[in-house]
Amino acid sequence: MRCNLLVSSTLLGLSSAAAVQSSQRKSYDGYKVFRLTVGEDVAKVNNIIDTLGLTTWKGRPRAGAAADIVVPPARVNAFEAEITGMEAVAMHQDLGASIAEESTFSAYAVGSANSTWFNSYHSYRDHIQFLNDLQSQYPTQSQVVSAGKSQNGEAITGIHFWGKSGKDKPAIVFHGTVHAREWITTMVVEYIAYNLLTNSASPEIEGFLAKYDFFMFPAVNPDGFIYTQTTDRMWRKNRQTISGSSCIGNDINRNWPFQWSVSGGASTNPCAEDFKGRAGGDAPETAVLSAWLKKTKADQGVKLFIDWHSYSQLFMTPYGYSCTAVAAKNTELQSLAKGAAAAIRAVHGTSFKTGPICSTIYKATGSSVDYTNDVVGADYVFTAELRDTGNYGFVLPANQIVPSGQETYAGVLYLLQNMK
């Protein structure tokens, strides 16, 4: 067995930083995360996970794919004994220490929406302040907007901006932090918004703003995001109660009311991380986001929709619900996805795989991408899994925020340059 410790880099701005603390916070001290090469040993690996009561970061193990397995301290010896002879790499030798480093936030001063924001991760309240501060720098061409309220009454907040020709042009819509623990997506959506606005006087960006309205929602699952910062860093779902169950939360990317009832792409178990809900669209966040998209389509059209996730470095197209169904614009979508991946790779050499969701990562029913493609009728629809491919997983060091933002921004510019 090969186990390598991958040490996170020191966060920037530590002199004014304060770590997130909570007396009720779930501790991951001493937990290890292993990337296990499954090969054809799917049944064996699943049996190990079930027998030891372990959790995984990327769903159930599949043949030919690596399994990222979270192992509590008391089970480490037993796990290592079970996987003797198999290839494994330690992504985190102490997950609690990695989380503590990642969750050391630089202090944010009100009114300072500048590039230093991207040197570290931030509290949810600071994210809202950042959007308000960014908007205040461009008062005549932007506004802070809400798509609706979450389960706990938080506004699903975004920034809307446009060019000199005014509002109500076809919309570019980005969603981040659908899954609460995917913090890099919050930062990357903000990075894109920040760079489009701060470069809005350049001829190229001015041209994009003349054609489109931009709606950037960095955290569409605010309740879950807050919960990752106060209680459980690894939380994925929203925070709604489930009738007939003591478990909490729907996976709001398995809850959209299109192809929701197809089997095999989500769980019917309320305790599962990919629980689809009791009915399609019964998550408050899904309900308001789907209604907002339909209204935006009716009012001004939706040119481009991207749902940003992490991790795996994938740039994907519809569909998730079926590996045989083919999107109407599939040829064009695949060409654009490949072009975006090439633009991403040209920045830092980061490789993204492209293709339809189902055949590229796994079957996923009730997804925002399938809904926005077929029900909303957006012109172009994608979903991306950002950095990385398994060195750090969900706990991505803060020194990767800027490079991730840079390469993703390049991919977005490619789409804006090449969409018809």
Tab-separated table of C-alpha atoms in Angstrom:
chain	number	residue	atom	x	y	z
A	1	MET	CA	0.000	0.000	0.000
A	2	ARG	CA	1.322	3.434	-0.975
A	3	CYS	CA	0.306	6.239	1.422
A	4	ASN	CA	1.599	9.743	0.731
A	5	LEU	CA	0.926	12.730	2.957
A	6	LEU	CA	-0.129	15.729	0.846
A	7	VAL	CA	0.471	18.830	2.935
A	8	SER	CA	-1.729	21.905	2.361
A	9	SER	CA	0.051	25.188	1.669
A	10	THR	CA	-0.129	27.991	4.214
A	11	LEU	CA	-3.052	30.337	3.710
A	12	LEU	CA	-2.414	33.938	2.826
A	13	GLY	CA	-3.322	36.764	5.132
A	14	LEU	CA	-2.930	34.873	8.402
A	15	SER	CA	-1.846	37.950	10.336
A	16	SER	CA	-5.428	39.194	10.461
A	17	ALA	CA	-7.139	35.816	10.337
A	18	ALA	CA	-9.524	34.125	12.729
A	19	ALA	CA	-10.438	30.458	12.548
A	20	VAL	CA	-14.081	29.405	12.515
A	21	GLN	CA	-14.879	27.931	15.904
A	22	SER	CA	-17.941	26.254	17.359
A	23	SER	CA	-18.378	24.225	20.517
A	24	GLN	CA	-20.836	22.037	18.589
A	25	ARG	CA	-18.676	21.652	15.523
A	26	LYS	CA	-18.175	18.073	14.322
A	27	SER	CA	-14.540	17.139	14.792
A	28	TYR	CA	-12.575	15.445	12.031
A	29	ASP	CA	-9.386	15.371	14.077
A	30	GLY	CA	-7.441	12.224	13.282
A	31	TYR	CA	-9.688	11.254	10.372
A	32	LYS	CA	-7.850	10.094	7.272
A	33	VAL	CA	-9.026	10.277	3.669
A	34	PHE	CA	-7.730	7.584	1.342
A	35	ARG	CA	-7.953	7.414	-2.432
A	36	LEU	CA	-8.267	3.701	-3.158
A	37	THR	CA	-7.796	2.262	-6.632
A	38	VAL	CA	-10.859	0.068	-7.046
A	39	GLY	CA	-10.082	-1.762	-10.291
A	40	GLU	CA	-12.442	-4.711	-10.513
A	41	ASP	CA	-12.677	-5.135	-6.723
A	42	VAL	CA	-15.963	-3.227	-6.481
A	43	ALA	CA	-17.751	-5.771	-4.322
A	44	LYS	CA	-14.782	-6.070	-1.960
A	45	VAL	CA	-14.402	-2.304	-1.563
A	46	ASN	CA	-18.124	-1.809	-0.987
A	47	ASN	CA	-18.083	-4.590	1.596
A	48	ILE	CA	-15.174	-2.920	3.433
A	49	ILE	CA	-17.038	0.399	3.455
A	50	ASP	CA	-20.265	-1.169	4.700
A	51	THR	CA	-18.632	-3.430	7.304
A	52	LEU	CA	-16.597	-0.592	8.813
A	53	GLY	CA	-19.398	1.976	8.457
A	54	LEU	CA	-17.323	4.385	6.354
A	55	THR	CA	-18.344	7.291	4.149
A	56	THR	CA	-17.109	8.247	0.699
A	57	TRP	CA	-16.655	11.618	-1.013
A	58	LYS	CA	-17.678	10.740	-4.561
A	59	GLY	CA	-20.471	8.223	-4.222
A	60	ARG	CA	-20.319	4.455	-4.148
A	61	PRO	CA	-17.196	2.852	-5.635
A	62	ARG	CA	-17.407	1.908	-9.318
A	63	ALA	CA	-15.293	-0.378	-11.460
A	64	GLY	CA	-12.326	1.400	-12.971
A	65	ALA	CA	-12.740	4.472	-10.772
A	66	ALA	CA	-10.943	5.536	-7.620
A	67	ALA	CA	-12.858	5.620	-4.344
A	68	ASP	CA	-12.197	8.469	-1.895
A	69	ILE	CA	-12.935	7.038	1.540
A	70	VAL	CA	-13.155	8.880	4.861
A	71	VAL	CA	-11.875	6.802	7.793
A	72	PRO	CA	-12.305	7.815	11.456
A	73	PRO	CA	-9.348	7.260	13.810
A	74	ALA	CA	-10.807	4.166	15.440
A	75	ARG	CA	-11.169	2.413	12.071
A	76	VAL	CA	-7.843	3.298	10.457
A	77	ASN	CA	-5.988	0.141	11.501
A	78	ALA	CA	-8.848	-2.108	10.459
A	79	PHE	CA	-9.196	-0.317	7.126
A	80	GLU	CA	-5.494	-0.533	6.342
A	81	ALA	CA	-5.538	-4.245	7.176
A	82	GLU	CA	-8.513	-4.812	4.853
A	83	ILE	CA	-6.882	-3.070	1.875
A	84	THR	CA	-3.503	-4.802	2.146
A	85	GLY	CA	-2.214	-5.372	-1.365
A	86	MET	CA	-4.411	-2.677	-2.891
A	87	GLU	CA	-3.116	0.688	-4.068
A	88	ALA	CA	-4.074	3.595	-1.792
A	89	VAL	CA	-2.902	7.190	-1.380
A	90	ALA	CA	-3.571	9.284	1.718
A	91	MET	CA	-5.251	12.491	0.551
A	92	HIS	CA	-5.435	13.773	4.134
A	93	GLN	CA	-3.429	12.269	6.979
A	94	ASP	CA	-5.435	14.405	9.418
A	95	LEU	CA	-8.608	15.792	7.918
A	96	GLY	CA	-9.259	17.911	10.996
A	97	ALA	CA	-5.916	19.686	10.591
A	98	SER	CA	-6.593	20.307	6.901
A	99	ILE	CA	-10.011	21.767	7.713
A	100	ALA	CA	-8.565	23.975	10.454
A	101	GLU	CA	-6.025	25.427	8.043
A	102	GLU	CA	-8.555	25.915	5.255
A	103	SER	CA	-11.084	27.488	7.650
A	104	THR	CA	-8.697	30.194	8.828
A	105	PHE	CA	-10.334	33.194	7.183
A	106	SER	CA	-8.659	36.490	6.444
A	107	ALA	CA	-10.495	39.391	8.045
A	108	TYR	CA	-12.658	41.315	5.594
A	109	ALA	CA	-13.049	45.073	5.917
A	110	VAL	CA	-16.368	46.467	4.728
A	111	GLY	CA	-15.945	48.326	1.471
A	112	SER	CA	-12.785	46.509	0.370
A	113	ALA	CA	-14.039	44.410	-2.543
A	114	ASN	CA	-10.693	43.942	-4.255
A	115	SER	CA	-8.471	41.120	-5.476
A	116	THR	CA	-7.160	40.283	-1.979
A	117	TRP	CA	-10.577	38.748	-1.329
A	118	PHE	CA	-9.417	35.696	-3.259
A	119	ASN	CA	-6.460	34.983	-0.959
A	120	SER	CA	-8.581	32.954	1.459
A	121	TYR	CA	-12.001	31.466	2.074
A	122	HIS	CA	-14.603	33.523	3.949
A	123	SER	CA	-17.644	33.350	6.189
A	124	TYR	CA	-21.060	33.384	4.558
A	125	ARG	CA	-21.860	36.845	5.956
A	126	ASP	CA	-18.650	38.210	4.461
A	127	HIS	CA	-19.657	36.772	1.092
A	128	ILE	CA	-22.890	38.768	1.211
A	129	GLN	CA	-20.956	41.879	2.222
A	130	PHE	CA	-18.486	41.345	-0.619
A	131	LEU	CA	-21.317	41.237	-3.171
A	132	ASN	CA	-22.807	44.414	-1.767
A	133	ASP	CA	-19.411	46.139	-1.777
A	134	LEU	CA	-18.709	44.999	-5.332
A	135	GLN	CA	-22.075	46.311	-6.476
A	136	SER	CA	-21.452	49.658	-4.804
A	137	GLN	CA	-18.383	50.119	-7.030
A	138	TYR	CA	-20.589	49.792	-10.143
A	139	PRO	CA	-23.888	51.342	-9.015
A	140	THR	CA	-25.209	52.172	-12.482
A	141	GLN	CA	-24.572	48.797	-14.072
A	142	SER	CA	-25.215	46.274	-11.322
A	143	GLN	CA	-27.557	45.315	-8.501
A	144	VAL	CA	-27.660	42.715	-5.758
A	145	VAL	CA	-30.577	40.354	-6.363
A	146	SER	CA	-32.309	37.414	-4.712
A	147	ALA	CA	-33.793	34.358	-6.404
A	148	GLY	CA	-35.919	33.671	-3.306
A	149	LYS	CA	-35.579	32.300	0.211
A	150	SER	CA	-33.988	29.128	1.552
A	151	GLN	CA	-35.525	26.720	4.038
A	152	ASN	CA	-34.210	28.834	6.916
A	153	GLY	CA	-35.229	32.139	5.352
A	154	GLU	CA	-31.846	33.155	3.946
A	155	ALA	CA	-31.972	35.120	0.705
A	156	ILE	CA	-30.414	33.228	-2.212
A	157	THR	CA	-28.246	36.178	-3.127
A	158	GLY	CA	-26.529	37.031	-6.373
A	159	ILE	CA	-25.197	39.953	-8.336
A	160	HIS	CA	-26.797	41.059	-11.609
A	161	PHE	CA	-24.790	43.244	-13.968
A	162	TRP	CA	-25.184	44.587	-17.490
A	163	GLY	CA	-23.632	46.974	-19.997
A	164	LYS	CA	-24.234	50.505	-21.228
A	165	SER	CA	-27.197	49.409	-23.353
A	166	GLY	CA	-29.166	48.530	-20.227
A	167	LYS	CA	-30.848	45.474	-18.728
A	168	ASP	CA	-33.192	42.729	-19.928
A	169	LYS	CA	-30.936	41.118	-22.516
A	170	PRO	CA	-30.487	37.312	-22.719
A	171	ALA	CA	-29.186	36.047	-19.381
A	172	ILE	CA	-25.965	34.285	-18.398
A	173	VAL	CA	-26.718	32.443	-15.126
A	174	PHE	CA	-24.151	30.764	-12.839
A	175	HIS	CA	-24.914	28.744	-9.686
A	176	GLY	CA	-22.263	27.992	-7.052
A	177	THR	CA	-22.258	26.053	-3.771
A	178	VAL	CA	-25.216	23.869	-4.674
A	179	HIS	CA	-23.533	21.275	-2.492
A	180	ALA	CA	-22.612	23.017	0.722
A	181	ARG	CA	-19.090	21.652	1.198
A	182	GLU	CA	-17.861	22.724	-2.252
A	183	TRP	CA	-16.359	26.018	-1.087
A	184	ILE	CA	-14.142	26.579	-4.118
A	185	THR	CA	-17.249	27.077	-6.276
A	186	THR	CA	-18.345	30.065	-4.184
A	187	MET	CA	-15.014	31.746	-4.717
A	188	VAL	CA	-14.781	30.932	-8.426
A	189	VAL	CA	-18.243	32.322	-9.246
A	190	GLU	CA	-17.242	35.503	-7.402
A	191	TYR	CA	-13.909	35.571	-9.226
A	192	ILE	CA	-15.714	35.496	-12.571
A	193	ALA	CA	-18.126	38.253	-11.525
A	194	TYR	CA	-15.307	40.384	-10.106
A	195	ASN	CA	-13.177	40.106	-13.237
A	196	LEU	CA	-16.014	40.777	-15.653
A	197	LEU	CA	-16.961	43.897	-13.708
A	198	THR	CA	-13.461	45.223	-13.096
A	199	ASN	CA	-12.603	44.712	-16.778
A	200	SER	CA	-15.945	46.022	-18.042
A	201	ALA	CA	-14.274	48.950	-19.828
A	202	SER	CA	-12.190	46.664	-22.049
A	203	PRO	CA	-13.573	46.333	-25.594
A	204	GLU	CA	-14.053	42.555	-25.316
A	205	ILE	CA	-15.897	42.553	-21.978
A	206	GLU	CA	-17.858	45.637	-22.985
A	207	GLY	CA	-18.984	43.647	-26.002
A	208	PHE	CA	-20.203	40.764	-23.846
A	209	LEU	CA	-22.051	43.172	-21.553
A	210	ALA	CA	-23.714	44.734	-24.582
A	211	LYS	CA	-25.123	41.321	-25.559
A	212	TYR	CA	-25.977	39.710	-22.227
A	213	ASP	CA	-27.137	40.283	-18.666
A	214	PHE	CA	-25.069	38.353	-16.090
A	215	PHE	CA	-26.581	36.777	-12.973
A	216	MET	CA	-23.996	35.267	-10.614
A	217	PHE	CA	-25.254	33.344	-7.548
A	218	PRO	CA	-22.179	32.222	-5.557
A	219	ALA	CA	-24.099	30.214	-2.926
A	220	VAL	CA	-27.527	28.854	-3.863
A	221	ASN	CA	-27.547	26.577	-0.795
A	222	PRO	CA	-26.964	29.181	1.927
A	223	ASP	CA	-28.296	27.100	4.830
A	224	GLY	CA	-26.017	24.195	4.005
A	225	PHE	CA	-23.069	26.521	3.413
A	226	ILE	CA	-23.560	28.178	6.808
A	227	TYR	CA	-23.812	24.728	8.406
A	228	THR	CA	-20.437	23.718	6.928
A	229	GLN	CA	-18.893	26.746	8.615
A	230	THR	CA	-20.523	26.343	12.023
A	231	THR	CA	-21.112	22.638	12.521
A	232	ASP	CA	-20.005	20.079	9.913
A	233	ARG	CA	-17.502	21.022	7.204
A	234	MET	CA	-18.436	17.945	5.161
A	235	TRP	CA	-22.186	18.658	4.945
A	236	ARG	CA	-23.608	18.405	1.398
A	237	LYS	CA	-27.398	18.863	1.403
A	238	ASN	CA	-29.795	21.632	2.380
A	239	ARG	CA	-31.185	21.779	5.926
A	240	GLN	CA	-34.865	20.947	5.582
A	241	THR	CA	-36.622	18.458	7.806
A	242	ILE	CA	-37.895	15.283	6.137
A	243	SER	CA	-41.312	13.889	6.930
A	244	GLY	CA	-41.123	10.492	8.602
A	245	SER	CA	-37.366	10.693	9.188
A	246	SER	CA	-34.998	12.036	11.807
A	247	CYS	CA	-32.434	12.748	9.066
A	248	ILE	CA	-32.046	16.223	7.638
A	249	GLY	CA	-31.689	17.582	4.141
A	250	ASN	CA	-32.412	17.102	0.455
A	251	ASP	CA	-29.738	17.040	-2.193
A	252	ILE	CA	-30.975	20.042	-4.153
A	253	ASN	CA	-29.197	18.814	-7.278
A	254	ARG	CA	-31.287	15.632	-7.274
A	255	ASN	CA	-34.565	17.417	-6.585
A	256	TRP	CA	-35.343	19.396	-9.754
A	257	PRO	CA	-38.742	18.391	-11.188
A	258	PHE	CA	-37.542	16.849	-14.445
A	259	GLN	CA	-36.756	13.141	-14.758
A	260	TRP	CA	-36.848	13.141	-10.961
A	261	SER	CA	-38.533	9.737	-10.674
A	262	VAL	CA	-36.034	7.884	-12.883
A	263	SER	CA	-34.326	5.225	-10.773
A	264	GLY	CA	-30.607	4.811	-10.251
A	265	GLY	CA	-29.541	8.446	-10.208
A	266	ALA	CA	-30.276	9.426	-6.611
A	267	SER	CA	-31.221	7.896	-3.280
A	268	THR	CA	-34.663	7.497	-1.729
A	269	ASN	CA	-33.050	7.217	1.717
A	270	PRO	CA	-33.413	10.513	3.655
A	271	CYS	CA	-30.128	9.813	5.438
A	272	ALA	CA	-28.163	9.506	2.181
A	273	GLU	CA	-26.093	12.403	0.888
A	274	ASP	CA	-27.830	12.210	-2.506
A	275	PHE	CA	-31.379	11.992	-1.128
A	276	LYS	CA	-33.712	13.135	-3.894
A	277	GLY	CA	-36.531	14.386	-1.668
A	278	ARG	CA	-40.068	13.080	-1.226
A	279	ALA	CA	-41.188	14.713	-4.475
A	280	GLY	CA	-39.594	16.581	-7.347
A	281	GLY	CA	-39.146	20.238	-6.445
A	282	ASP	CA	-40.054	19.854	-2.765
A	283	ALA	CA	-36.820	21.500	-1.590
A	284	PRO	CA	-37.435	25.232	-1.025
A	285	GLU	CA	-34.212	26.162	-2.784
A	286	THR	CA	-35.050	24.038	-5.838
A	287	ALA	CA	-38.564	25.486	-5.968
A	288	VAL	CA	-37.474	29.119	-5.998
A	289	LEU	CA	-34.479	28.598	-8.297
A	290	SER	CA	-36.519	26.705	-10.877
A	291	ALA	CA	-39.270	29.330	-10.754
A	292	TRP	CA	-36.691	32.128	-11.089
A	293	LEU	CA	-35.112	30.485	-14.131
A	294	LYS	CA	-38.472	29.967	-15.831
A	295	LYS	CA	-39.429	33.600	-15.241
A	296	THR	CA	-36.065	34.831	-16.488
A	297	LYS	CA	-36.445	32.702	-19.616
A	298	ALA	CA	-39.907	34.159	-20.224
A	299	ASP	CA	-38.814	37.746	-19.540
A	300	GLN	CA	-35.510	37.918	-21.398
A	301	GLY	CA	-34.278	34.468	-22.355
A	302	VAL	CA	-31.467	32.371	-20.884
A	303	LYS	CA	-28.427	32.142	-23.132
A	304	LEU	CA	-26.052	30.200	-20.878
A	305	PHE	CA	-26.469	28.311	-17.602
A	306	ILE	CA	-23.591	26.716	-15.693
A	307	ASP	CA	-23.890	24.836	-12.414
A	308	TRP	CA	-20.461	24.865	-10.713
A	309	HIS	CA	-19.342	21.971	-8.487
A	310	SER	CA	-16.181	20.383	-7.125
A	311	TYR	CA	-14.208	18.210	-7.431
A	312	SER	CA	-12.953	16.073	-10.399
A	313	GLN	CA	-12.015	18.546	-13.173
A	314	LEU	CA	-14.869	17.855	-15.567
A	315	PHE	CA	-16.763	20.114	-17.990
A	316	MET	CA	-20.031	18.350	-18.717
A	317	THR	CA	-23.221	18.581	-20.739
A	318	PRO	CA	-26.755	17.157	-20.465
A	319	TYR	CA	-27.891	14.547	-19.652
A	320	GLY	CA	-27.465	13.143	-16.173
A	321	TYR	CA	-30.663	11.104	-15.993
A	322	SER	CA	-29.759	8.823	-18.921
A	323	CYS	CA	-26.591	7.580	-20.569
A	324	THR	CA	-28.393	7.026	-23.880
A	325	ALA	CA	-30.527	10.168	-24.243
A	326	VAL	CA	-28.868	12.803	-26.441
A	327	ALA	CA	-29.383	16.553	-26.027
A	328	ALA	CA	-30.745	18.401	-29.055
A	329	LYS	CA	-27.590	20.540	-29.333
A	330	ASN	CA	-25.228	17.754	-28.332
A	331	THR	CA	-22.720	18.229	-31.156
A	332	GLU	CA	-22.407	21.950	-30.478
A	333	LEU	CA	-22.349	21.453	-26.705
A	334	GLN	CA	-19.513	18.914	-26.954
A	335	SER	CA	-17.524	21.234	-29.197
A	336	LEU	CA	-17.960	24.157	-26.804
A	337	ALA	CA	-17.094	22.000	-23.784
A	338	LYS	CA	-13.895	20.799	-25.446
A	339	GLY	CA	-12.985	24.360	-26.371
A	340	ALA	CA	-13.598	25.552	-22.808
A	341	ALA	CA	-11.472	22.688	-21.460
A	342	ALA	CA	-8.650	23.638	-23.846
A	343	ALA	CA	-8.852	27.272	-22.700
A	344	ILE	CA	-8.718	26.130	-19.084
A	345	ARG	CA	-5.699	23.915	-19.740
A	346	ALA	CA	-3.839	26.745	-21.494
A	347	VAL	CA	-3.688	28.792	-18.266
A	348	HIS	CA	-2.043	26.436	-15.753
A	349	GLY	CA	-2.031	23.076	-17.531
A	350	THR	CA	-5.075	21.819	-15.606
A	351	SER	CA	-6.852	19.097	-17.571
A	352	PHE	CA	-10.641	18.827	-17.628
A	353	LYS	CA	-12.449	15.851	-19.128
A	354	THR	CA	-15.586	16.599	-21.164
A	355	GLY	CA	-18.777	14.764	-22.077
A	356	PRO	CA	-22.374	14.153	-20.946
A	357	ILE	CA	-22.892	13.903	-17.175
A	358	CYS	CA	-24.115	10.309	-17.071
A	359	SER	CA	-21.280	8.782	-19.072
A	360	THR	CA	-18.575	11.133	-17.752
A	361	ILE	CA	-19.110	10.974	-13.990
A	362	TYR	CA	-22.264	9.011	-13.040
A	363	LYS	CA	-26.019	8.892	-13.444
A	364	ALA	CA	-27.721	11.831	-11.725
A	365	THR	CA	-31.482	12.345	-11.833
A	366	GLY	CA	-33.406	15.510	-10.997
A	367	SER	CA	-30.441	17.757	-11.844
A	368	SER	CA	-30.482	21.475	-12.549
A	369	VAL	CA	-28.708	20.924	-15.862
A	370	ASP	CA	-31.315	18.549	-17.280
A	371	TYR	CA	-34.132	20.789	-16.030
A	372	THR	CA	-32.620	23.981	-17.432
A	373	ASN	CA	-31.919	22.311	-20.760
A	374	ASP	CA	-35.338	20.733	-21.347
A	375	VAL	CA	-37.846	22.622	-19.195
A	376	VAL	CA	-36.380	26.130	-19.134
A	377	GLY	CA	-34.994	25.802	-22.646
A	378	ALA	CA	-31.724	27.671	-22.135
A	379	ASP	CA	-29.592	27.890	-25.263
A	380	TYR	CA	-26.450	26.421	-23.691
A	381	VAL	CA	-26.245	24.380	-20.495
A	382	PHE	CA	-23.204	22.943	-18.723
A	383	THR	CA	-22.043	21.749	-15.341
A	384	ALA	CA	-18.435	21.738	-14.195
A	385	GLU	CA	-16.502	19.955	-11.474
A	386	LEU	CA	-13.594	22.229	-10.521
A	387	ARG	CA	-10.224	21.367	-8.934
A	388	ASP	CA	-8.902	18.948	-8.042
A	389	THR	CA	-8.793	15.284	-9.077
A	390	GLY	CA	-8.086	13.810	-5.666
A	391	ASN	CA	-5.094	15.348	-3.919
A	392	TYR	CA	-7.261	17.408	-1.579
A	393	GLY	CA	-10.846	16.830	-2.681
A	394	PHE	CA	-13.388	19.085	-0.996
A	395	VAL	CA	-10.799	20.643	1.329
A	396	LEU	CA	-8.876	22.539	-1.319
A	397	PRO	CA	-6.111	24.819	0.014
A	398	ALA	CA	-6.739	28.538	-0.307
A	399	ASN	CA	-3.647	29.025	-2.450
A	400	GLN	CA	-5.546	27.270	-5.238
A	401	ILE	CA	-8.449	29.768	-5.279
A	402	VAL	CA	-6.759	32.256	-7.609
A	403	PRO	CA	-5.370	29.734	-10.128
A	404	SER	CA	-8.706	27.924	-10.164
A	405	GLY	CA	-10.451	31.232	-10.772
A	406	GLN	CA	-7.997	32.207	-13.507
A	407	GLU	CA	-8.384	29.020	-15.500
A	408	THR	CA	-12.153	28.897	-15.056
A	409	TYR	CA	-12.466	32.517	-16.167
A	410	ALA	CA	-10.558	31.607	-19.330
A	411	GLY	CA	-13.011	28.788	-20.005
A	412	VAL	CA	-15.964	31.149	-19.530
A	413	LEU	CA	-14.420	33.709	-21.894
A	414	TYR	CA	-14.090	30.980	-24.514
A	415	LEU	CA	-17.800	30.221	-24.242
A	416	LEU	CA	-18.739	33.886	-24.481
A	417	GLN	CA	-16.535	34.249	-27.559
A	418	ASN	CA	-17.885	31.154	-29.331
A	419	MET	CA	-21.560	30.762	-28.479
A	420	LYS	CA	-23.858	31.503	-31.408
